[in-house]
Coordinates of C-alpha atoms in Angstrom, one line a residue:
Chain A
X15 CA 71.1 -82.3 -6.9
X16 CA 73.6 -79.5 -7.7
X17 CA 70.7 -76.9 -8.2
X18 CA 69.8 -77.9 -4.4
X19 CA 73.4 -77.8 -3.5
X20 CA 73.8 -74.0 -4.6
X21 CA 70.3 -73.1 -2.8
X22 CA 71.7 -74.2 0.4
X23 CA 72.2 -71.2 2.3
X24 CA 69.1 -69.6 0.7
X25 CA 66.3 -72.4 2.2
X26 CA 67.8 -72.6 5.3
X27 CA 65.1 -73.1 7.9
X28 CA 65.0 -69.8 10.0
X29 CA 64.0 -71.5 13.0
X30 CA 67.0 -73.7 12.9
X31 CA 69.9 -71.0 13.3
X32 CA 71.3 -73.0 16.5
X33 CA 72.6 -75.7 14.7
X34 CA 73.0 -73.9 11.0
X35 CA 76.1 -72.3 13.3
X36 CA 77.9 -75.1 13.8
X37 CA 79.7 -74.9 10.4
X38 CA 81.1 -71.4 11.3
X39 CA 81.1 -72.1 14.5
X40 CA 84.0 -75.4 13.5
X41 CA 85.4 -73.1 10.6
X42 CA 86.3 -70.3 13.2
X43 CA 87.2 -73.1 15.5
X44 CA 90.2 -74.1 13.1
X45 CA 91.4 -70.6 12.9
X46 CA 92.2 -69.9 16.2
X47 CA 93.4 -73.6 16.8
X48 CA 96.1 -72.7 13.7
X49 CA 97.4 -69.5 16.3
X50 CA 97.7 -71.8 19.4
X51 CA 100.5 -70.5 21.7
X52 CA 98.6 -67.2 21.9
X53 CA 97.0 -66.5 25.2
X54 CA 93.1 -66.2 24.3
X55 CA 92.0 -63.2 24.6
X56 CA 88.2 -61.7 25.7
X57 CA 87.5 -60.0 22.1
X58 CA 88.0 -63.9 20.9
X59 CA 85.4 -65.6 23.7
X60 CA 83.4 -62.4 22.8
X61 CA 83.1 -63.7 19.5
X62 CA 82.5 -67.6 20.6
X63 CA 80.1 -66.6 22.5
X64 CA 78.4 -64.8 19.5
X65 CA 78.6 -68.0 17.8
X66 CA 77.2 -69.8 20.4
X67 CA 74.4 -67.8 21.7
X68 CA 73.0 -67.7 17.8
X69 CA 71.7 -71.2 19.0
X70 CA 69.4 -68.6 21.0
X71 CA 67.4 -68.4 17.8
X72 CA 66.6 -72.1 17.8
X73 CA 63.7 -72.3 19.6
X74 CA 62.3 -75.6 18.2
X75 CA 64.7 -77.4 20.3
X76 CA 61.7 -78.2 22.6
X77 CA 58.8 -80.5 20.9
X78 CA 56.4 -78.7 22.5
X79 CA 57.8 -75.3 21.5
X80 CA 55.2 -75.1 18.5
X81 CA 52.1 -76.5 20.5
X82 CA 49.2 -75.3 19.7
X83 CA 45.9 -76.7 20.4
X84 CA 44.4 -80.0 19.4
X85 CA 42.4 -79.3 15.7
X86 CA 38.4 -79.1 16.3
X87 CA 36.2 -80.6 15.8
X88 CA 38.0 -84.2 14.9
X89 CA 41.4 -85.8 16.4
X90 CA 42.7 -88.5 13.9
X91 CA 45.8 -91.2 14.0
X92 CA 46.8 -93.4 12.0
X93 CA 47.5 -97.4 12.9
X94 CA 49.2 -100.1 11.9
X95 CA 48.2 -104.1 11.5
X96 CA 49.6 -107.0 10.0
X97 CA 47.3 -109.4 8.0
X98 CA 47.3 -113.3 7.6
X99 CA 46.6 -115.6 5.0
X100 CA 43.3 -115.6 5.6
X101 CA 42.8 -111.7 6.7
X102 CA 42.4 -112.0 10.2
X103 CA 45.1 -109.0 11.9
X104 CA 47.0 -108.5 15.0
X105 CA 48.2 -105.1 15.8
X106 CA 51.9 -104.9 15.3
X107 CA 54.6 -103.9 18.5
X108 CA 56.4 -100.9 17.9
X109 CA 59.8 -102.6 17.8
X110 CA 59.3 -104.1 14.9
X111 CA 59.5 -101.1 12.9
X112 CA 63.1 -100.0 14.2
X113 CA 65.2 -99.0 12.8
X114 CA 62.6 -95.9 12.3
X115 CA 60.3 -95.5 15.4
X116 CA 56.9 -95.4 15.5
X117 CA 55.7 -91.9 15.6
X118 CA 58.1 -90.9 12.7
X119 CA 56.7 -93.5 10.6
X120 CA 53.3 -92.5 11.4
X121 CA 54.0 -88.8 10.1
X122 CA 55.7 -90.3 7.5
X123 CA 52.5 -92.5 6.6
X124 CA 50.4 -89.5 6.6
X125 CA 52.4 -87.3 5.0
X126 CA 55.0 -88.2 2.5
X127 CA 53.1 -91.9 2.0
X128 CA 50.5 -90.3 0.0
X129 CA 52.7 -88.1 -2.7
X130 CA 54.2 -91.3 -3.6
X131 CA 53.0 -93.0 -6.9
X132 CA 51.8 -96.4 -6.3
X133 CA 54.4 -98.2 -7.6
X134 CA 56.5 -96.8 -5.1
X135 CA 54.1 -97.0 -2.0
X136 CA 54.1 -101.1 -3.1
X137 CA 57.5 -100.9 -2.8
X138 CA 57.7 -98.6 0.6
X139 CA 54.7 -100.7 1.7
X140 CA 56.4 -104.2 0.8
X141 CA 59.6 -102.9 2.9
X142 CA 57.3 -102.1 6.1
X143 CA 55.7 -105.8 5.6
X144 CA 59.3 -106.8 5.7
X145 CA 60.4 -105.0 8.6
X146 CA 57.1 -106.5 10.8
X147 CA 57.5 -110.0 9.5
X148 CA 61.1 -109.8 10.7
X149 CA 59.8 -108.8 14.0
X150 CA 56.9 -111.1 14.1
X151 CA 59.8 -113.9 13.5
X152 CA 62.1 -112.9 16.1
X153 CA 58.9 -112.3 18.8
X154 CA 57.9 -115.2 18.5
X155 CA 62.0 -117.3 18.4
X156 CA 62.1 -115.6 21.9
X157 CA 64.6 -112.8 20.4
X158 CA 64.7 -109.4 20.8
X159 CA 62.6 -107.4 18.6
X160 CA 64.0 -104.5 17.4
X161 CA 67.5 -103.5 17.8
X162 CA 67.9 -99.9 19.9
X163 CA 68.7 -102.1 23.0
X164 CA 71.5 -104.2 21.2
X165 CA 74.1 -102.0 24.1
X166 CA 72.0 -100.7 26.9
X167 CA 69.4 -103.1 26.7
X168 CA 66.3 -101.7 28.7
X169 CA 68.5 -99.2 29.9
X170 CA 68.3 -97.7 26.5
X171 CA 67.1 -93.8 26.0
X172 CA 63.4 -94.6 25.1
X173 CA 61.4 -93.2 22.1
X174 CA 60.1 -89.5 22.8
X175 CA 56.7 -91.3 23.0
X176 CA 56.8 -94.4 25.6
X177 CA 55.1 -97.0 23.5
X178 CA 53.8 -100.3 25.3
X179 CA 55.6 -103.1 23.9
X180 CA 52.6 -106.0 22.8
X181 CA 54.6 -108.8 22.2
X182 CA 56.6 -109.3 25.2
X183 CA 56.2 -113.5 25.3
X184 CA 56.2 -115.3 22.5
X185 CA 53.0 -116.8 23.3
X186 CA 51.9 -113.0 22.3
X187 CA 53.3 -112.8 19.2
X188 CA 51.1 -114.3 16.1
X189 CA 51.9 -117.4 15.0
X190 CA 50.9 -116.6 11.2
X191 CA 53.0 -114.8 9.0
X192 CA 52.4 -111.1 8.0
X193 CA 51.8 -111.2 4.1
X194 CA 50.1 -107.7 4.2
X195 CA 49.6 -104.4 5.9
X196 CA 46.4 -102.5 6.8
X197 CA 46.5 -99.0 8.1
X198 CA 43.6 -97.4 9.5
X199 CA 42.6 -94.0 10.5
X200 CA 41.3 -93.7 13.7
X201 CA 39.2 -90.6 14.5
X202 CA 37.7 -89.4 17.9
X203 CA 35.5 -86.9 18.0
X204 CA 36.4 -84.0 20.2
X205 CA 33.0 -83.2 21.2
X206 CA 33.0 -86.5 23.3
X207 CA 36.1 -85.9 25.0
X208 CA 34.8 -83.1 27.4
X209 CA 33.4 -86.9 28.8
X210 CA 36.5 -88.4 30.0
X211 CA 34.9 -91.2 31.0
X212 CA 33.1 -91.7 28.2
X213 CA 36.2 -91.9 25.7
X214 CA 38.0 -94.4 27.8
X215 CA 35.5 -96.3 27.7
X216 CA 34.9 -96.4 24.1
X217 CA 38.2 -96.5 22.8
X218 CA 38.3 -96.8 19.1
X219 CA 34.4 -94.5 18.0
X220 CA 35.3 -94.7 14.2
X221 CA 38.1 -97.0 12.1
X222 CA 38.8 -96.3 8.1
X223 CA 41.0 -98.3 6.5
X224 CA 43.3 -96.1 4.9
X225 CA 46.0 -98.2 3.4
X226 CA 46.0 -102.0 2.1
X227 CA 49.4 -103.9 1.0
X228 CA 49.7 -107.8 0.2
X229 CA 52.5 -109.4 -0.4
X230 CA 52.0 -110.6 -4.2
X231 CA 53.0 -114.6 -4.4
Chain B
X16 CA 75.3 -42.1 27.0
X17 CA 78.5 -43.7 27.7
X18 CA 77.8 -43.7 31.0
X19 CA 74.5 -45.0 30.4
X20 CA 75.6 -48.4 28.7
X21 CA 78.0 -48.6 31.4
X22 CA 76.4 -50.2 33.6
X23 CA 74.8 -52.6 31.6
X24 CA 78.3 -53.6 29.6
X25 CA 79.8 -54.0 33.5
X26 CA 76.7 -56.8 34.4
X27 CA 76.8 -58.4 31.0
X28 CA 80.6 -58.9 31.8
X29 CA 80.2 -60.1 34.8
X30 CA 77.9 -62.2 33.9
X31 CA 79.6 -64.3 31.2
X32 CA 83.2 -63.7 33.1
X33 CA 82.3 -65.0 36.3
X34 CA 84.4 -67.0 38.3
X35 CA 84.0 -70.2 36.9
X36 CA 85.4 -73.9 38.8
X37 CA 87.4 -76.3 36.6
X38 CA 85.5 -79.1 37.7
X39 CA 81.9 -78.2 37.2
X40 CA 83.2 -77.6 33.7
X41 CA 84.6 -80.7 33.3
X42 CA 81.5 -82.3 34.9
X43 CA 79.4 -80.6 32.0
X44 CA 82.4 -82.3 29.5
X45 CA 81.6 -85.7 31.1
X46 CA 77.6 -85.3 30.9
X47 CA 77.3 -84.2 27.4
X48 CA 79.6 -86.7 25.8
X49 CA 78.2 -89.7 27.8
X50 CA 74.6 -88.5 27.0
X51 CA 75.8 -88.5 23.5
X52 CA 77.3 -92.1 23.7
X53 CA 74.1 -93.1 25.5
X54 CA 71.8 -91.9 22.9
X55 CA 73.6 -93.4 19.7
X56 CA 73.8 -96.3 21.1
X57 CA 70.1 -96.2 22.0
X58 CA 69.4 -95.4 18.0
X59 CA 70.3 -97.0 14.8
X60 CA 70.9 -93.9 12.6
X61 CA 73.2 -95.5 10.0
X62 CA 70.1 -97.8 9.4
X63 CA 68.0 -94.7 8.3
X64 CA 70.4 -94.3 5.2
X65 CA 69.5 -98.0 3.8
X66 CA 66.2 -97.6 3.7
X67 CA 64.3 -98.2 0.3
X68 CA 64.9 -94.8 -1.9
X69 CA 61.0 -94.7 -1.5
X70 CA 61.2 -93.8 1.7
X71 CA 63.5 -91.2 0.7
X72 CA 62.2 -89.6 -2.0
X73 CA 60.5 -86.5 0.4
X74 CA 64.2 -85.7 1.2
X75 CA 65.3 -82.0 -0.7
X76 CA 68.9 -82.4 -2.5
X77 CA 69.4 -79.2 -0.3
X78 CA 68.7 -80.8 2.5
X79 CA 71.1 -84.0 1.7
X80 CA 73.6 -81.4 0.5
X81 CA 73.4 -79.4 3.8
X82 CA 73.9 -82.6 5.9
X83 CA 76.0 -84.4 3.7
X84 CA 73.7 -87.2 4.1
X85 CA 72.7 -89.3 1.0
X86 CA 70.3 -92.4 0.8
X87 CA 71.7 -96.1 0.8
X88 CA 75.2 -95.8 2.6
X89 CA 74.2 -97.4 5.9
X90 CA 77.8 -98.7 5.5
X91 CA 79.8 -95.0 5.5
X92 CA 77.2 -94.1 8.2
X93 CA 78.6 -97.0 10.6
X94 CA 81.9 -95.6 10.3
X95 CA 80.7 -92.2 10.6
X96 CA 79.0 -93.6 13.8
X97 CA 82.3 -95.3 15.1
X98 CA 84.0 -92.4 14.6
X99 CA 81.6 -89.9 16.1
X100 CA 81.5 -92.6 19.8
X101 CA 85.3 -92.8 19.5
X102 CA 85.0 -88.9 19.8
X103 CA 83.1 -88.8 22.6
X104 CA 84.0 -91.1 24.7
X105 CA 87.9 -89.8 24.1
X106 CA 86.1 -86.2 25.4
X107 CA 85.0 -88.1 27.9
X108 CA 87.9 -89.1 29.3
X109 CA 89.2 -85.5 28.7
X110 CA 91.6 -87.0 25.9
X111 CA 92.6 -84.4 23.5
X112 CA 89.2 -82.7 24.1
X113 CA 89.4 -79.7 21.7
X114 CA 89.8 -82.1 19.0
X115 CA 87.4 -85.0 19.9
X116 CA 84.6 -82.2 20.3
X117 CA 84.9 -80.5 17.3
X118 CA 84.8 -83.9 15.5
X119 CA 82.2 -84.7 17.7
X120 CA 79.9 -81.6 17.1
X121 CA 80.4 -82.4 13.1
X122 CA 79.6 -85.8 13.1
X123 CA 76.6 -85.7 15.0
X124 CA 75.5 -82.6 13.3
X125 CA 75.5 -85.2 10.3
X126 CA 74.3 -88.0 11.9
X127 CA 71.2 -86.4 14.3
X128 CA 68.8 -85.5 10.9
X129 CA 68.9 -89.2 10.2
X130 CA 66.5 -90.0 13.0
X131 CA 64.0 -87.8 11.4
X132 CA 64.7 -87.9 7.8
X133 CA 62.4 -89.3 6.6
X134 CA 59.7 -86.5 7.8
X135 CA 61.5 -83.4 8.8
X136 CA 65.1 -82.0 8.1
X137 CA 64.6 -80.8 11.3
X138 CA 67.1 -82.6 14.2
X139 CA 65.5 -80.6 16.9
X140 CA 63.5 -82.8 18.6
X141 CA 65.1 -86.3 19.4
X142 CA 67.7 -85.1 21.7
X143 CA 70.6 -84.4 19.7
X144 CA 69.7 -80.6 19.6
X145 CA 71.6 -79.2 22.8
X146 CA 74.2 -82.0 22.7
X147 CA 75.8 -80.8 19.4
X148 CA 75.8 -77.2 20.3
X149 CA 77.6 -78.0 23.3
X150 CA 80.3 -80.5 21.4
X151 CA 80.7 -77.6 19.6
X152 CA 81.3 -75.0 23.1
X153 CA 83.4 -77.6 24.8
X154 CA 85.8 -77.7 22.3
X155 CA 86.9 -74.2 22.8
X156 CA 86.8 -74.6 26.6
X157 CA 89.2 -75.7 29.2
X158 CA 86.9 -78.7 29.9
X159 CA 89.8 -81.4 30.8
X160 CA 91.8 -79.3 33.4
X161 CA 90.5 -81.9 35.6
X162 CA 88.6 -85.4 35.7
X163 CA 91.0 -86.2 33.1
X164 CA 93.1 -89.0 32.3
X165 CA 95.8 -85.9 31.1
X166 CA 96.9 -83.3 33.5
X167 CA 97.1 -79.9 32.0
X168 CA 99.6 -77.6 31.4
X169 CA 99.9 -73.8 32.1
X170 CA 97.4 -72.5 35.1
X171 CA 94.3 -70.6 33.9
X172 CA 91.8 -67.8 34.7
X173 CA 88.8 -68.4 36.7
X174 CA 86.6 -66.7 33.9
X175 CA 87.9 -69.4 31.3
X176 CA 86.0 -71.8 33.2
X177 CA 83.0 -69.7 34.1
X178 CA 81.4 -68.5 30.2
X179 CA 81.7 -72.0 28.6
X180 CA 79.6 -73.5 31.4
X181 CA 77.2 -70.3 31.5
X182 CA 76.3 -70.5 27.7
X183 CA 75.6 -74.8 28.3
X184 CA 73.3 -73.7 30.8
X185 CA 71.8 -70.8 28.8
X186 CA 71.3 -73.7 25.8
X187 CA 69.5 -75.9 28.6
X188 CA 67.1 -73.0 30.2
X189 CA 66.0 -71.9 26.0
X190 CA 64.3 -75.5 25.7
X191 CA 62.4 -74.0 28.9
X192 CA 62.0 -70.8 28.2
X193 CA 60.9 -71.1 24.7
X194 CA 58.5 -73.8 24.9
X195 CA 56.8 -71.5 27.1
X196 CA 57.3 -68.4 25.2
X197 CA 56.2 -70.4 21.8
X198 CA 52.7 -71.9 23.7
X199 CA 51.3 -68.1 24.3
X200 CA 52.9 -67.1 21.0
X201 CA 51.4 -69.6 18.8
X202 CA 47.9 -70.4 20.6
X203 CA 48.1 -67.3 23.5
X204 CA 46.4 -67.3 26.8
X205 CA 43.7 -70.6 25.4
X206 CA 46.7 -72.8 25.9
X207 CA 46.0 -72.8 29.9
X208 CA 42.9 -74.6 29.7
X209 CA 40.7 -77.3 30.8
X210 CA 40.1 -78.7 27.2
X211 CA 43.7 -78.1 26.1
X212 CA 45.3 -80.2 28.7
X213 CA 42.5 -82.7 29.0
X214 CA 42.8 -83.1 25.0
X215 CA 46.6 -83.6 25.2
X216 CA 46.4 -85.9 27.8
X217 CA 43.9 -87.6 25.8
X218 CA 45.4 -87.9 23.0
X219 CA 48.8 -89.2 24.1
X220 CA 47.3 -91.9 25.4
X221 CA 44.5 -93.0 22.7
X222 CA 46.3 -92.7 19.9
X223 CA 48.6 -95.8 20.7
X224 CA 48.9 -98.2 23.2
X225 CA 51.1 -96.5 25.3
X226 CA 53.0 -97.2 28.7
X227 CA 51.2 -95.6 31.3
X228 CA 47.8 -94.4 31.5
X229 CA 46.7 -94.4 34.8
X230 CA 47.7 -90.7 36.2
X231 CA 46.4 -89.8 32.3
X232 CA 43.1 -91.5 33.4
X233 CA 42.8 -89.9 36.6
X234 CA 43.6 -86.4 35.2
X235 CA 41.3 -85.9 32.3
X236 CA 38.5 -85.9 35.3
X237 CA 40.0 -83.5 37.4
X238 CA 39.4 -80.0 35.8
X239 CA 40.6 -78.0 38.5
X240 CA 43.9 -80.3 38.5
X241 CA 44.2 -79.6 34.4
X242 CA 44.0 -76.0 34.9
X243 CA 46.3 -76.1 37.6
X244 CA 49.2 -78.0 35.9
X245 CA 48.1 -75.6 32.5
X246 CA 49.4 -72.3 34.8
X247 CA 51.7 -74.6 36.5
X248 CA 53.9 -75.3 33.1
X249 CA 53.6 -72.2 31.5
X250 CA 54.7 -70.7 35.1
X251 CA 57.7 -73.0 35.5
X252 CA 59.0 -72.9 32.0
X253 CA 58.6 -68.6 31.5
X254 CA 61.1 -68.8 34.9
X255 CA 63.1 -71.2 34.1
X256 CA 65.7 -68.8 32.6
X257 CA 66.0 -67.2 36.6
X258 CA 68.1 -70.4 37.5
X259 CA 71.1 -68.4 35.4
X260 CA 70.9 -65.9 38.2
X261 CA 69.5 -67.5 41.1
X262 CA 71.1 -69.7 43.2
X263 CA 67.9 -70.2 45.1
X264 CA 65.4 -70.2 42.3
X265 CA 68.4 -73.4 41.1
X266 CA 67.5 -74.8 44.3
X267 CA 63.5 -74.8 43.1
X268 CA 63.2 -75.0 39.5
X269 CA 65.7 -77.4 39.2
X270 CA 64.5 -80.1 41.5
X271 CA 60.9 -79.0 39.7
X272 CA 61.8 -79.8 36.6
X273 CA 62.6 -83.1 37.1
X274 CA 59.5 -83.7 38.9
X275 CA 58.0 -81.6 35.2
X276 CA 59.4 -84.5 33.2
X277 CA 58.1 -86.9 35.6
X278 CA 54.7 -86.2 35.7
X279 CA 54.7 -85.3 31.6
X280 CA 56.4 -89.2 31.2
X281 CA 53.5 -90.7 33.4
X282 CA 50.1 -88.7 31.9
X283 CA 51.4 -87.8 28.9
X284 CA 53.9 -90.5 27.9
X285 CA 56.0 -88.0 26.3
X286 CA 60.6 -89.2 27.3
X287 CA 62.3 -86.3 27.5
X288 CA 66.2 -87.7 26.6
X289 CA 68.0 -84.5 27.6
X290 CA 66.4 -84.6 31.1
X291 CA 70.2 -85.6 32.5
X292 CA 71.1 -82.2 31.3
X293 CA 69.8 -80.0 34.2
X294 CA 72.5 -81.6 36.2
X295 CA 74.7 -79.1 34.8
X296 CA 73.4 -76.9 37.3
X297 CA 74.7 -78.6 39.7
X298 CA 77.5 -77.4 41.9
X299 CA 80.1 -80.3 41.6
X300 CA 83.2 -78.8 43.0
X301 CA 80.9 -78.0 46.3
X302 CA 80.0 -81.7 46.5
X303 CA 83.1 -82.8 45.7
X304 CA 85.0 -80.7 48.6
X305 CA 82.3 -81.7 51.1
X306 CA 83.1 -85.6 49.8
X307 CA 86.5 -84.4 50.6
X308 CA 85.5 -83.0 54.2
X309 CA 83.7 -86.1 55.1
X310 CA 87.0 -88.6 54.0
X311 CA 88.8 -86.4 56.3
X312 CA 86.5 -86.3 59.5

């Protein structure tokens, strides 16, 4: 931990200079506020501004600063579902997995999920089943499902991606339990998609399980 | 050569030490601290820090070190939370403002990676970004002259309330600017194209079932349409920065970029959470003397 402590400064993410500023930026901040009573003067809000246009540099404030285009010749995703006793699955509502959203737990599934050793991706995995149980329970009591509109309710700032919420009666929500996971990867081929019509019509062309977790009893 | 950088020096200055109103400054104090308020409360960050150490293990020390965020705390982070709303919503209210900001900008700078921590160290992307660089301005600025529950004490330059606004709106138009900038940087000139934008749209709205899908459906089949809104974005956001200049391209582009994030919501079901923040570019004091004109007629 200390070894990563001293190589702070060194690994500092060059494209994030905006907000590695803020430190100095609250350090200088104190300085001047210890000579208060002193008229500011432009050579100081010279140097603020210096401080404050470093955030020029951070140019991955926009998601789509880094686009590039969509790899060929394959797209892939990956997706969830919860499993019953007897194996049948239901897809799983977003909700459920808050409080991490959905498109951060995908990346994560794809790329941290795998490094793990598989002691630790049952105990990741059994945490996940945990977090869609709870939400498969409070779907189908009629509850809320998830918790980032406990305040604003649907008023709330919604996910970067706008997710379609699947268990909005409880009639929609399975009656089962969850006692495992599946996660599937989902691949399209590109070549199809200069066929709009085509792709919507065929959703889903190829489904590989990538991931299977049960509950042990 | 003097005389040469003269000229330059005298716009650059007149730039940043324009004549500046107190209350579209304190407009910008309100926005940024409410958007902040909204957007905790529309997240459960402290949540991030209890779960399992699995999920946790991708974190660098450096990276826990640098945000002073460890795994299983969810407690300190509630606290840290409180703390940080407290902040705003006193900067808010133009309480003690140089003070709640600052505490503000630190706070959130610790909390905002906690969204993401689990994939990225990177708080860039959820929101956060702009609002706690500008915590960070504002508490350096005369941002609670008025719209405060505290009146103020000695009278002030015009140019104090000119640069703070003027760098919030400089942090707004680089999301723009560089998103454009980054698309012919990273994939040049193939970016604005048929297959690009059809692929995108695609692909934002196969890979989960997402809200809307019918302008998404209707696009993919309209090449000319694709190619169009390709230019059309790359166009918009490569200007964006002449709304710093401009009061008529702010007239334009500012109106245009809301209608930018509406269209990218519906086909691409992509929420842009800092959308609120091109109303910094609005001209409050002129609203608010005409709201002043039309109580007196």
């Amino acid at each position: 931990m200390w070894a990563g402590f001293f190589s702070l400064r060194r690994r500092v993410d060059p494209y994030n200079r905006g907000l590695d500023s803020i430190p100095w930026f609250c350090w200088w901040r104190v300085r001047v506020a210890a000579r208060i009573g002193s008229r500011q003067a432009r050579s100081e809000t010279s140097r603020e501004r210096f401080f404050g246009l470093h955030g020029f540099g951070d140019r991955r404030d926009w998601s789509q600063s880094t686009d590039q285009p969509l790899p060929l010749p394959y797209v892939d995703a990956l997706r969830s579902a919860g499993a019953g006793f007897t194996g049948e699955e239901h897809p799983i509502d977003f909700r459920a997995w808050q409080p991490i959203s959905c498109w951060e737990l995908r990346q994560w599934f794809d790329r941290r999920f795998p490094r793990l050793t598989v002691t630790q991706q049952e105990v990741a995995a059994q945490f996940l089943l945990e977090l869609a149980e709870h939400g498969r329970v409070r779907g189908r009591e009629g509850l809320p499902i998830g918790n980032f509109g406990r305040v604003f309710g649907p008023l709330a700032i919604p996910l970067f991606h706008t997710y379609r919420p699947i268990w909005n009666q409880p009639t929609d929500v399975p009656a089962a339990p969850f006692l495992g996971l599946r996660w599937y990867r989902i691949t399209w081929d590109r070549a199809a998609w200069s066929d709009p019509e085509r792709v919507w019509r065929a959703e889903t062309p190829t489904a590989e399980l990538h991931y299977e977790y049960f509950a042990r009893p | 050569m003097m005389a040469f950088l003269e000229r330059p020096a005298r716009w650059w200055n007149g730039f940043w030490f324009a004549k500046g109103s107190p209350y579209n400054l304190a407009a910008a104090r309100v926005l940024f601290s409410l958007h902040g308020v909204w957007l905790l409360l529309s997240r459960d960050l402290p949540s991030m820090s209890g779960l399992p150490a699995e999920m946790w293990a991708a974190v660098s020390p450096h990276v826990q070190w640098r945000y002073l965020m460890f795994h299983g705390h969810p407690e300190i982070e509630y606290g840290v939370q409180a703390i940080a709303l407290a902040a705003l919503i006193a900067a808010a209210l133009g309480l003690w403002p140089h003070i709640s900001f600052l505490l503000s900008a630190v706070l959130l700078y610790h909390l905002a990676p906690l969204e993401t921590v689990i994939i990225t160290s990177e708080p860039t992307t959820r929101g956060f970004e702009i609002t706690i660089l500008a915590t960070a301005v504002l508490s350096f600025a005369p941002c609670a002259d008025v719209w405060s529950v505290r009146r103020r004490g000695s009278p002030r330059d015009d140019w104090e309330y000119g640069w703070p606004l003027r760098l919030l709106q400089l942090f707004v138009v680089q999301i723009y600017f560089f998103s454009g900038w980054a698309k012919l940087m990273w994939t040049g000139f193939n970016w604005i194209s048929v297959e690009n934008m059809r692929g995108y749209i695609l692909y934002s709205n196969l890979t989960e079932p997402v809200t809307f899908t019918k302008l998404g459906i209707f696009l993919t089949g309209q090449p000319l349409l694709l190619w169009l809104l390709a230019f059309g974005s790359v166009v918009f956001e490569l200007a964006f920065p002449a709304v710093l200049f401009s009061r008529a391209a702010r007239y334009v582009l500012i109106p245009l970029g809301f209608l930018f994030h509406i269209g990218i919501l519906f086909s691409l079901n992509i929420a842009f959470p800092g959308v609120s923040r091109l109303l910094i570019f609005v001209n409050w004091d002129c609203l608010r003397l005409r709201a002043l004109r039309v109580r007196e007629e």
